[in-house]
Short mmCIF file of C-alpha atoms in Angstrom, two decimals:
data_model
loop_
_atom_site.label_atom_id
_atom_site.label_comp_id
_atom_site.label_asym_id
_atom_site.label_seq_id
_atom_site.Cartn_x
_atom_site.Cartn_y
_atom_site.Cartn_z
CA UNK W 664 55.96 -33.78 62.35
CA UNK W 665 52.90 -34.65 64.19
CA UNK W 666 49.40 -33.79 62.83
CA UNK W 667 47.74 -33.27 66.79
CA UNK W 668 47.87 -29.88 68.28
CA UNK W 669 46.62 -30.89 71.57
CA UNK W 670 46.79 -34.22 73.74
CA UNK W 671 43.86 -36.16 76.01
CA UNK W 672 45.17 -38.02 79.11
CA UNK W 673 44.24 -41.80 79.52
CA UNK W 674 42.33 -40.90 82.60
CA UNK W 675 40.61 -37.89 81.05
CA UNK W 676 39.22 -40.10 78.15
CA UNK W 677 38.29 -42.68 80.33
CA UNK W 678 36.41 -40.22 82.86
CA UNK W 679 34.97 -38.59 79.56
CA UNK W 680 33.96 -42.47 78.45
CA UNK W 681 32.44 -43.39 81.53
CA UNK W 682 30.43 -40.26 81.96
CA UNK W 683 28.44 -41.07 78.68
CA UNK W 684 24.82 -42.39 79.74
CA UNK W 685 24.20 -45.95 77.43
CA UNK W 686 20.84 -46.06 76.07
CA UNK W 687 18.84 -49.59 77.10
CA UNK W 688 19.25 -51.81 75.02
CA UNK W 689 15.59 -52.70 72.88
CA UNK W 690 13.80 -56.39 73.24
CA UNK W 691 16.56 -58.80 71.27
CA UNK W 692 19.04 -56.48 70.67
CA UNK W 693 22.46 -57.58 70.70
CA UNK W 694 25.48 -55.46 72.52
CA UNK W 695 28.24 -54.50 70.38
CA UNK W 696 31.58 -56.16 71.08
CA UNK W 697 33.96 -54.08 73.49
CA UNK W 698 35.75 -52.69 70.78
CA UNK W 699 33.17 -51.30 68.88
CA UNK W 700 31.35 -49.78 71.78
CA UNK W 701 34.61 -48.19 72.66
CA UNK W 702 35.18 -47.16 68.98
CA UNK W 703 31.45 -45.57 68.96
CA UNK W 704 32.05 -43.88 72.24
CA UNK W 705 35.42 -41.91 71.05
CA UNK W 706 33.77 -41.24 67.79
CA UNK W 707 30.88 -39.64 69.60
CA UNK W 708 32.74 -37.38 72.12
CA UNK W 709 34.89 -36.26 68.60
CA UNK W 710 31.75 -35.40 66.54
CA UNK W 711 29.65 -33.89 70.30
CA UNK W 712 33.40 -31.99 70.52
CA UNK W 713 34.33 -32.75 74.20
CA UNK W 714 37.53 -34.55 72.92
CA UNK W 715 38.77 -31.71 70.05
CA UNK W 716 39.74 -32.83 66.79
CA UNK W 717 43.50 -33.25 65.75
CA UNK W 718 43.73 -34.38 69.93
CA UNK W 719 46.62 -36.89 70.66
CA UNK W 720 45.31 -40.08 72.18
CA UNK W 721 46.80 -41.86 75.21
CA UNK W 722 48.98 -45.26 73.93
CA UNK W 723 46.62 -48.28 73.63
CA UNK W 724 48.50 -49.90 76.67
CA UNK W 725 47.66 -46.70 78.54
CA UNK W 726 43.86 -46.32 77.72
CA UNK W 727 43.64 -49.99 78.30
CA UNK W 728 44.93 -49.77 81.89
CA UNK W 729 42.39 -46.91 82.55
CA UNK W 730 39.36 -48.54 81.40
CA UNK W 731 40.07 -51.83 82.75
CA UNK W 732 39.97 -53.51 79.57
CA UNK W 733 42.31 -55.63 77.45
CA UNK W 734 45.01 -53.98 75.06
CA UNK W 735 43.77 -55.74 72.30
CA UNK W 736 39.93 -53.85 72.77
CA UNK W 737 41.84 -50.83 72.56
CA UNK W 738 43.99 -51.55 69.73
CA UNK W 739 41.10 -53.06 67.77
CA UNK W 740 39.06 -49.85 68.65
CA UNK W 741 41.86 -47.47 67.39
CA UNK W 742 41.81 -49.50 64.16
CA UNK W 743 37.91 -49.36 63.54
CA UNK W 744 38.15 -45.68 64.14
CA UNK W 745 40.91 -45.19 61.46
CA UNK W 746 39.40 -47.02 59.31
CA UNK W 747 36.37 -45.08 59.44
CA UNK W 748 38.52 -41.66 59.35
CA UNK W 749 38.16 -40.51 62.64
CA UNK W 750 41.68 -41.58 63.58
CA UNK W 751 44.95 -40.88 62.04
CA UNK W 752 48.31 -42.15 63.01
CA UNK W 753 52.14 -42.14 62.21
CA UNK W 754 54.61 -44.56 63.88
CA UNK W 755 56.81 -42.47 66.32
CA UNK W 756 54.45 -39.68 66.51
CA UNK W 757 51.05 -41.51 67.60
CA UNK W 758 47.32 -41.52 67.21
CA UNK W 759 45.37 -38.06 67.06
CA UNK W 760 41.51 -37.66 65.94
CA UNK W 761 39.96 -36.22 63.01
CA UNK W 762 36.89 -36.59 60.81
CA UNK W 763 36.66 -38.64 57.68
CA UNK W 764 36.80 -36.51 54.86
CA UNK W 765 33.26 -35.47 52.99
CA UNK W 766 32.29 -34.51 56.09
CA UNK W 767 30.48 -31.14 56.29
CA UNK W 768 32.67 -29.00 57.58
CA UNK W 769 32.05 -25.49 58.91
CA UNK W 770 33.99 -23.62 56.18
CA UNK W 771 31.71 -22.12 53.63
CA UNK W 772 28.73 -21.08 52.96
CA UNK W 773 27.90 -18.82 55.78
CA UNK W 774 25.84 -16.41 53.34
CA UNK W 775 22.60 -14.73 54.72
CA UNK W 776 18.64 -15.81 54.11
CA UNK W 777 18.27 -13.92 50.93
CA UNK W 778 15.49 -11.51 51.13
CA UNK W 779 12.98 -12.67 48.90
CA UNK W 780 12.55 -15.87 51.50
CA UNK W 781 11.81 -14.08 54.30
CA UNK W 782 7.89 -14.51 54.09
CA UNK W 783 8.37 -18.27 53.93
CA UNK W 784 11.07 -19.20 56.38
CA UNK W 785 11.93 -19.11 59.60
CA UNK W 786 15.05 -17.60 60.05
CA UNK W 787 17.17 -18.98 63.22
CA UNK W 788 20.36 -18.59 61.71
CA UNK W 789 21.40 -15.33 62.59
CA UNK W 790 21.28 -14.06 66.48
CA UNK W 791 20.44 -10.58 66.08
CA UNK W 792 17.18 -8.67 67.08
CA UNK W 793 15.30 -5.67 64.98
CA UNK W 794 16.19 -2.24 66.00
CA UNK W 795 14.90 -1.08 69.37
CA UNK W 796 12.79 1.81 68.09
CA UNK W 797 12.22 4.68 68.90
CA UNK W 798 16.08 4.86 69.76
CA UNK W 799 17.69 4.10 66.49
CA UNK W 800 15.48 6.64 64.76
CA UNK W 801 16.44 9.24 67.70
CA UNK W 802 19.95 8.25 67.55
CA UNK W 803 20.29 8.78 63.75
CA UNK W 804 18.60 12.72 64.15
CA UNK W 805 20.94 13.20 67.33
CA UNK W 806 23.53 12.18 64.91
CA UNK W 807 22.68 14.76 62.10
CA UNK W 808 22.64 17.63 64.44
CA UNK W 809 26.08 17.28 65.65
CA UNK W 810 27.56 16.22 61.93
CA UNK W 811 28.00 19.63 60.50
CA UNK W 812 31.63 20.38 62.35
CA UNK W 813 33.15 16.63 61.04
CA UNK W 814 31.28 17.34 57.44
CA UNK W 815 34.04 20.33 57.34
CA UNK W 816 37.31 17.57 58.03
CA UNK W 817 38.48 14.45 55.83
CA UNK W 818 36.38 12.58 57.88
CA UNK W 819 38.94 9.59 58.47
CA UNK W 820 39.85 8.71 62.22
CA UNK W 821 41.38 5.59 62.62
CA UNK W 822 41.31 5.42 66.58
CA UNK W 823 37.62 6.69 66.30
CA UNK W 824 35.69 10.23 67.12
CA UNK W 825 37.47 11.85 70.13
CA UNK W 826 34.18 11.75 72.12
CA UNK W 827 33.09 8.15 71.82
CA UNK W 828 36.85 6.94 72.87
CA UNK W 829 35.89 9.09 75.82
CA UNK W 830 32.64 7.82 76.48
CA UNK W 831 33.76 4.16 75.71
CA UNK W 832 37.05 4.65 78.42
CA UNK W 833 34.54 6.09 81.14
CA UNK W 834 32.18 3.74 80.65
CA UNK W 835 35.02 0.89 81.58
CA UNK W 836 36.00 3.10 84.58
CA UNK W 837 32.40 3.07 85.84
CA UNK W 838 32.53 -0.91 85.51
CA UNK W 839 35.81 -0.36 87.93
CA UNK W 840 38.23 -0.89 85.57
CA UNK W 841 39.78 2.26 84.86
CA UNK W 842 40.53 3.48 81.19
CA UNK W 843 42.05 6.12 79.17
CA UNK W 844 40.72 7.20 76.00
CA UNK W 845 44.17 6.16 74.58
CA UNK W 846 43.42 2.64 75.27
CA UNK W 847 40.30 2.81 72.97
CA UNK W 848 40.60 1.94 69.30
CA UNK W 849 36.84 2.20 67.43
CA UNK W 850 36.32 -0.31 64.85
CA UNK W 851 33.89 -1.42 62.04
CA UNK W 852 31.91 -4.15 64.58
CA UNK W 853 33.25 -6.63 66.61
CA UNK W 854 34.74 -8.61 63.30
CA UNK W 855 36.74 -5.51 62.45
CA UNK W 856 38.27 -5.41 65.62
CA UNK W 857 39.20 -9.26 65.61
CA UNK W 858 40.49 -9.30 62.53
CA UNK W 859 42.45 -6.53 63.09
CA UNK W 860 44.09 -8.37 66.42
CA UNK W 861 44.88 -11.33 64.37
CA UNK W 862 46.18 -9.58 62.09
CA UNK W 863 48.60 -7.52 64.41
CA UNK W 864 49.54 -10.62 66.66
CA UNK W 865 49.03 -14.02 64.79
CA UNK W 866 50.66 -14.27 61.31
CA UNK W 867 50.13 -17.41 58.89
CA UNK W 868 50.79 -20.52 60.94
CA UNK W 869 50.62 -19.19 64.25
CA UNK W 870 48.22 -21.07 66.85
CA UNK W 871 45.44 -19.63 68.37
CA UNK W 872 43.49 -21.41 71.32
CA UNK W 873 39.92 -21.25 70.86
CA UNK W 874 36.78 -22.35 72.98
CA UNK W 875 35.07 -25.23 71.65
CA UNK W 876 32.57 -24.85 70.21
CA UNK W 877 32.91 -21.11 69.56
CA UNK W 878 31.17 -18.44 67.59
CA UNK W 879 31.73 -19.83 63.93
CA UNK W 880 32.16 -16.22 62.09
CA UNK W 881 35.41 -15.80 63.84
CA UNK W 882 36.50 -19.26 63.46
CA UNK W 883 35.79 -18.91 59.69
CA UNK W 884 37.99 -15.39 60.28
CA UNK W 885 40.90 -16.98 61.52
CA UNK W 886 40.95 -19.91 59.49
CA UNK W 887 41.21 -17.29 56.45
CA UNK W 888 43.90 -15.57 58.23
CA UNK W 889 45.78 -19.01 58.18
CA UNK W 890 45.57 -19.30 61.95
CA UNK W 891 46.19 -22.93 63.29
CA UNK W 892 43.19 -23.27 65.65
CA UNK W 893 43.58 -25.20 68.98
CA UNK W 894 40.46 -26.06 70.37
CA UNK W 895 39.63 -26.37 74.22
CA UNK W 896 36.32 -28.22 74.82
CA UNK W 897 33.80 -26.12 77.32
CA UNK W 898 32.70 -27.55 80.38
CA UNK W 899 29.46 -29.10 80.66
CA UNK W 900 25.98 -27.32 80.89
CA UNK W 901 26.57 -23.64 81.51
CA UNK W 902 29.71 -23.82 83.65
CA UNK W 903 31.92 -22.34 80.81
CA UNK W 904 35.58 -23.01 80.48
CA UNK W 905 37.19 -26.36 81.56
CA UNK W 906 40.27 -24.41 83.59
CA UNK W 907 42.72 -27.76 83.57
CA UNK W 908 42.22 -28.17 80.05
CA UNK W 909 43.00 -24.40 79.36
CA UNK W 910 46.11 -24.98 81.50
CA UNK W 911 47.02 -27.63 79.43
CA UNK W 912 46.68 -25.90 75.65
CA UNK W 913 48.24 -22.98 76.93
CA UNK W 914 51.09 -24.66 78.46
CA UNK W 915 51.92 -27.40 75.87
CA UNK W 916 50.70 -25.72 72.39
CA UNK W 917 51.74 -22.02 73.73
CA UNK W 918 49.32 -20.27 71.50
CA UNK W 919 49.99 -16.58 70.18
CA UNK W 920 46.23 -16.11 70.98
CA UNK W 921 43.52 -16.97 72.60
CA UNK W 922 39.86 -16.20 71.99
CA UNK W 923 37.19 -16.28 74.48
CA UNK W 924 33.87 -15.32 75.19
CA UNK W 925 32.93 -15.04 78.89
CA UNK W 926 29.73 -13.47 78.93
CA UNK W 927 26.45 -15.45 77.81
CA UNK W 928 28.55 -17.31 75.31
CA UNK W 929 27.68 -17.69 72.00
CA UNK W 930 26.76 -20.60 71.12
CA UNK W 931 26.11 -22.36 74.51
CA UNK W 932 25.06 -19.30 76.27
CA UNK W 933 27.85 -19.93 79.53
CA UNK W 934 28.78 -17.39 81.94
CA UNK W 935 32.15 -17.57 83.30
CA UNK W 936 32.40 -17.30 86.96
CA UNK W 937 35.15 -14.97 88.55
CA UNK W 938 37.80 -17.59 89.76
CA UNK W 939 37.92 -18.62 86.03
CA UNK W 940 38.35 -15.37 85.07
CA UNK W 941 41.10 -14.93 87.37
CA UNK W 942 42.54 -18.28 86.34
CA UNK W 943 42.84 -17.78 82.69
CA UNK W 944 44.68 -14.43 82.78
CA UNK W 945 47.19 -15.99 84.96
CA UNK W 946 47.50 -19.34 82.90
CA UNK W 947 47.53 -17.06 79.79
CA UNK W 948 50.20 -14.64 81.17
CA UNK W 949 52.54 -17.41 82.32
CA UNK W 950 52.25 -19.22 78.61
CA UNK W 951 53.04 -15.63 77.09
CA UNK W 952 49.50 -15.75 75.03
CA UNK W 953 47.41 -12.89 74.33
CA UNK W 954 44.06 -13.42 75.64
CA UNK W 955 41.21 -11.73 73.20
CA UNK W 956 37.98 -11.32 75.48
CA UNK W 957 34.90 -10.96 73.15
CA UNK W 958 32.41 -8.86 75.26
CA UNK W 959 29.46 -8.65 72.68
CA UNK W 960 26.76 -10.11 74.78
CA UNK W 961 27.80 -8.77 78.42
CA UNK W 962 25.16 -6.12 78.78
CA UNK W 963 22.42 -8.92 77.85
CA UNK W 964 21.49 -10.71 80.98
CA UNK W 965 18.30 -11.75 81.19
CA UNK W 966 17.44 -12.67 85.01
CA UNK W 967 16.54 -10.02 87.77
CA UNK W 968 19.06 -9.80 90.06
CA UNK W 969 21.52 -11.48 88.65
CA UNK W 970 25.37 -10.41 89.86
CA UNK W 971 27.66 -10.15 86.53
CA UNK W 972 31.08 -11.28 87.20
CA UNK W 973 34.11 -8.31 87.07
CA UNK W 974 35.36 -8.14 83.79
CA UNK W 975 38.31 -10.45 82.32
CA UNK W 976 40.02 -7.18 82.04
CA UNK W 977 39.74 -6.81 85.42
CA UNK W 978 42.33 -9.04 86.59
CA UNK W 979 45.09 -7.65 84.31
CA UNK W 980 45.70 -3.84 85.48
CA UNK W 981 49.00 -3.34 83.91
CA UNK W 982 47.10 -4.46 80.43
CA UNK W 983 50.08 -6.88 79.19
CA UNK W 984 47.30 -9.92 78.30
CA UNK W 985 44.03 -8.77 77.99
CA UNK W 986 42.39 -7.66 74.91
CA UNK W 987 39.14 -6.60 75.28
CA UNK W 988 36.79 -6.43 72.23
CA UNK W 989 32.68 -4.90 72.52
CA UNK W 990 30.39 -3.68 69.61
CA UNK W 991 26.78 -2.21 69.56
CA UNK W 992 25.60 -5.07 67.40
CA UNK W 993 24.17 -7.28 69.82
CA UNK W 994 23.39 -5.19 72.64
CA UNK W 995 21.57 -2.84 70.22
CA UNK W 996 21.59 -3.38 66.54
CA UNK W 997 23.22 -5.32 64.25
CA UNK W 998 22.64 -2.87 61.57
CA UNK W 999 24.60 -0.14 63.82
CA UNK W 1000 28.30 -1.52 62.86
CA UNK W 1001 30.40 0.13 65.66
CA UNK W 1002 32.78 -2.54 67.61
CA UNK W 1003 35.92 -1.23 69.80
CA UNK W 1004 39.12 -2.34 71.49
CA UNK W 1005 40.16 -1.82 74.80
CA UNK W 1006 44.07 -3.11 75.27
CA UNK W 1007 46.88 -1.20 76.64
CA UNK W 1008 48.42 2.47 74.94
CA UNK W 1009 51.06 0.57 72.69
CA UNK W 1010 48.73 -1.99 71.42
CA UNK W 1011 46.12 0.68 70.35
CA UNK W 1012 48.43 2.88 68.70
CA UNK W 1013 49.93 -0.61 66.86
CA UNK W 1014 46.30 -1.20 65.84
CA UNK W 1015 45.70 2.43 64.61
CA UNK W 1016 48.94 2.55 62.58
CA UNK W 1017 48.33 -0.80 61.04
CA UNK W 1018 44.83 0.77 59.82
CA UNK W 1019 46.10 2.70 57.19
CA UNK W 1020 46.12 -0.74 55.11
CA UNK W 1021 43.27 -2.02 55.72
CA UNK W 1022 39.95 0.41 56.03
CA UNK W 1023 41.43 3.80 57.16
CA UNK W 1024 38.23 3.98 59.64
CA UNK W 1025 34.92 3.75 61.15
CA UNK W 1026 32.09 5.82 59.19
CA UNK W 1027 31.32 8.92 61.52
CA UNK W 1028 27.43 8.80 61.48
CA UNK W 1029 27.50 5.63 63.15
CA UNK W 1030 29.98 6.69 65.56
CA UNK W 1031 28.06 10.11 66.14
CA UNK W 1032 24.77 7.88 66.49
CA UNK W 1033 26.30 5.44 69.27
CA UNK W 1034 27.70 8.42 71.10
CA UNK W 1035 24.26 9.96 71.47
CA UNK W 1036 22.98 6.85 73.05
CA UNK W 1037 25.67 6.59 75.33
CA UNK W 1038 26.06 10.45 76.50
CA UNK W 1039 21.99 10.89 76.40
CA UNK W 1040 20.74 7.66 78.69
CA UNK W 1041 19.24 6.28 75.47
CA UNK W 1042 21.28 3.31 75.20
CA UNK W 1043 20.11 1.77 78.83
CA UNK W 1044 17.00 2.33 77.72
CA UNK W 1045 17.19 0.89 74.59
CA UNK W 1046 19.29 -2.18 75.96
CA UNK W 1047 16.32 -2.41 78.46
CA UNK W 1048 14.07 -2.88 75.28
CA UNK W 1049 16.43 -5.45 73.70
CA UNK W 1050 16.32 -7.86 77.38
CA UNK W 1051 12.89 -7.60 77.47
CA UNK W 1052 12.14 -8.76 73.78
CA UNK W 1053 15.61 -11.46 73.92
CA UNK W 1054 13.51 -12.73 78.00
CA UNK W 1055 9.77 -13.53 76.17
CA UNK W 1056 11.26 -14.59 72.67
CA UNK W 1057 13.64 -16.98 75.03
CA UNK W 1058 11.08 -18.63 76.78
CA UNK W 1059 8.79 -18.85 74.13
CA UNK W 1060 11.19 -20.74 72.16
CA UNK W 1061 12.46 -23.19 74.98
CA UNK W 1062 8.64 -24.14 75.90
CA UNK W 1063 7.76 -24.66 72.45
CA UNK W 1064 11.03 -26.87 71.50
CA UNK W 1065 10.51 -28.79 74.82
CA UNK W 1066 6.60 -29.47 73.56
CA UNK W 1067 7.47 -30.31 70.30
CA UNK W 1068 10.76 -32.07 70.43
CA UNK W 1069 10.98 -33.48 73.98
CA UNK W 1070 14.03 -35.82 73.24
CA UNK W 1071 16.50 -32.73 72.49
CA UNK W 1072 18.37 -31.12 75.23
CA UNK W 1073 19.62 -28.13 76.46
CA UNK W 1074 20.05 -25.70 79.34
CA UNK W 1075 18.51 -22.26 79.28
CA UNK W 1076 21.23 -19.76 79.52
CA UNK W 1077 20.68 -16.71 82.32
CA UNK W 1078 21.62 -14.12 79.00
CA UNK W 1079 23.12 -14.19 75.69
CA UNK W 1080 20.88 -14.72 72.82
CA UNK W 1081 21.33 -18.43 71.72
CA UNK W 1082 20.71 -22.02 72.76
CA UNK W 1083 23.27 -24.90 72.15
CA UNK W 1084 20.96 -27.90 71.74
CA UNK W 1085 21.82 -31.70 71.75
CA UNK W 1086 19.71 -32.82 68.99
CA UNK W 1087 18.82 -36.74 70.58
CA UNK W 1088 21.62 -38.45 68.11
CA UNK W 1089 20.05 -36.85 65.20
CA UNK W 1090 22.55 -34.95 62.41
CA UNK W 1091 22.79 -31.69 63.09
CA UNK W 1092 23.95 -31.08 59.16
CA UNK W 1093 21.16 -33.38 58.05
CA UNK W 1094 18.50 -31.48 60.50
CA UNK W 1095 19.95 -28.23 58.78
CA UNK W 1096 18.79 -29.20 55.21
CA UNK W 1097 15.67 -31.10 55.92
CA UNK W 1098 15.04 -27.68 57.85
CA UNK W 1099 15.67 -25.75 54.63
CA UNK W 1100 13.03 -28.25 52.73
CA UNK W 1101 10.28 -27.41 55.64
CA UNK W 1102 10.95 -23.87 56.09
CA UNK W 1103 13.19 -23.20 58.88
CA UNK W 1104 16.63 -22.15 58.52
CA UNK W 1105 19.03 -23.32 61.57
CA UNK W 1106 22.79 -23.84 61.60
CA UNK W 1107 24.05 -27.19 62.22
CA UNK W 1108 26.57 -27.75 65.34
CA UNK W 1109 29.65 -28.39 63.14
CA UNK W 1110 29.76 -24.30 62.11
CA UNK W 1111 30.60 -23.77 65.55
CA UNK W 1112 33.29 -26.80 66.00
CA UNK W 1113 37.01 -26.86 64.26
CA UNK W 1114 36.98 -29.16 61.36
CA UNK W 1115 33.48 -31.10 62.01
CA UNK W 1116 33.26 -31.39 65.74
CA UNK W 1117 29.25 -31.04 67.34
CA UNK W 1118 27.60 -32.87 64.70
CA UNK W 1119 24.96 -33.89 67.17
CA UNK W 1120 24.20 -30.18 67.86
CA UNK W 1121 22.31 -27.25 66.41
CA UNK W 1122 22.57 -23.35 67.63
CA UNK W 1123 18.64 -21.84 67.99
CA UNK W 1124 18.67 -17.94 68.73
CA UNK W 1125 15.92 -16.26 70.43
CA UNK W 1126 14.86 -14.00 67.64
CA UNK W 1127 11.37 -15.19 67.51
CA UNK W 1128 8.60 -15.22 69.60
CA UNK W 1129 4.98 -15.68 70.13
CA UNK W 1130 3.21 -17.82 67.52
CA UNK W 1131 6.42 -17.73 65.18
CA UNK W 1132 8.47 -19.62 67.79
CA UNK W 1133 5.65 -22.24 68.18
CA UNK W 1134 6.02 -22.57 64.49
CA UNK W 1135 9.72 -22.62 64.18
CA UNK W 1136 9.64 -25.66 66.92
CA UNK W 1137 6.99 -27.47 64.74
CA UNK W 1138 8.55 -26.93 61.45
CA UNK W 1139 12.02 -28.26 63.49
CA UNK W 1140 10.08 -31.22 64.47
CA UNK W 1141 9.15 -31.77 60.98
CA UNK W 1142 12.75 -31.79 60.14
CA UNK W 1143 13.65 -34.32 62.54
CA UNK W 1144 11.31 -36.87 61.38
CA UNK W 1145 12.44 -36.44 57.86
CA UNK W 1146 16.45 -36.93 59.07
CA UNK W 1147 14.64 -39.99 61.42
CA UNK W 1148 13.35 -41.29 58.14
CA UNK W 1149 16.08 -41.33 56.30
CA UNK W 1150 14.97 -38.80 53.45
CA UNK W 1151 17.42 -38.36 51.30
CA UNK W 1152 19.46 -35.06 51.16
CA UNK W 1153 21.14 -34.66 48.03
CA UNK W 1154 24.90 -34.20 47.69
CA UNK W 1155 24.72 -30.53 48.18
CA UNK W 1156 26.18 -29.65 52.31
CA UNK W 1157 23.75 -27.62 53.94
CA UNK W 1158 24.79 -23.70 53.45
CA UNK W 1159 23.71 -21.69 56.60
CA UNK W 1160 24.51 -18.11 58.44
CA UNK W 1161 25.34 -17.55 61.55
CA UNK W 1162 25.87 -14.24 63.51
#
């Protein structure tokens, strides 16, 4: 049985290789042999995630024709990649990309920064901001006033409090997506929602298509559930989804689920336009794939006058293809563990029935607090505070990184909470570990890929501003100098929490 989950055509691989910017050679520097340059180009595409891990590569003759090189050159490049662990082959099954054993994988060690370290370490691991006061306090006070009638019940509401379900449904309707309360289930955060969806739709061994890169904690959740992840590379910059790749994966791999972030994607910050949203829904419907859309960043638009695209579920009026997940964690406060699912009523009933064997329900007091915010207008005012914080932090961090690390590359997103940064050829994993030494915690790129991709990236959230953002950039520059100097990192893989 073949070990690949997707395929890269010869013409597509040739385009990707030709798009790589060749760095000018210094005086007296000899150019590598053609086969070595080709092997290095493919290896870089894998490490950057532009070619997924476990993607079948074209046959030697096909790639040679597309690149206008000899078949011997391609054969030698493939052999070099096999020797280095970046390619695996089997007679009759072809060759597919891999990552060498021992490379840091985004699989474990996602623990938060210890509280005792907060005074000495700048934490750029968790993409979450402090609560937007005074609205948290007011929401809790309002919830306490509403609590007495619920205290006389058993307190278990597997589908969520009826008042909050109705309020969330009304908000979707106001966005132009007619929704009934029967289409809403309240969950313990977005993670709880996606965990429930995966258990309902994707048993062990089922394929789930994911963006590459994608949200690290969701990737780990799916791995723990036994899913077979099929990565789909993102388009360049902030364009969002590469629809040709999505159509190919949905057609060829036929995944049971697909997980995407359409609004200010985590980690890249990309915003998918309406044509891509419509196209992905149509492709998923044709393939029989359930499309899980994470909207947790949707309200964090940071530019005045930005016209937000229609929600993805707006292109699925029957509700047969799209399941939407929302949350209060990013837009309001991560400590408010309230999420929700919007889906067809029969899907909601199945999710609610399965909850008897999971967590039974979401805490009542937190639901009442969110309902108070949504029903009084406090939510809009709190989110406006959050946008202002994120905008100021983004601008400060961008300026500091550009000043201290001018060789690092990134596109500035128009919303969300994260920068996806190419580190000028430095190892993201080594930067993460050296950052620990100099007092800044940053998650490496491989945390956000499947099986070790994106080694040349780090994610920087807009969680600090002002002088702290400037100091964070200074410490990152110090970490970069340590990596460039070849300082020893020891044997322990870097451990970074991401949210």
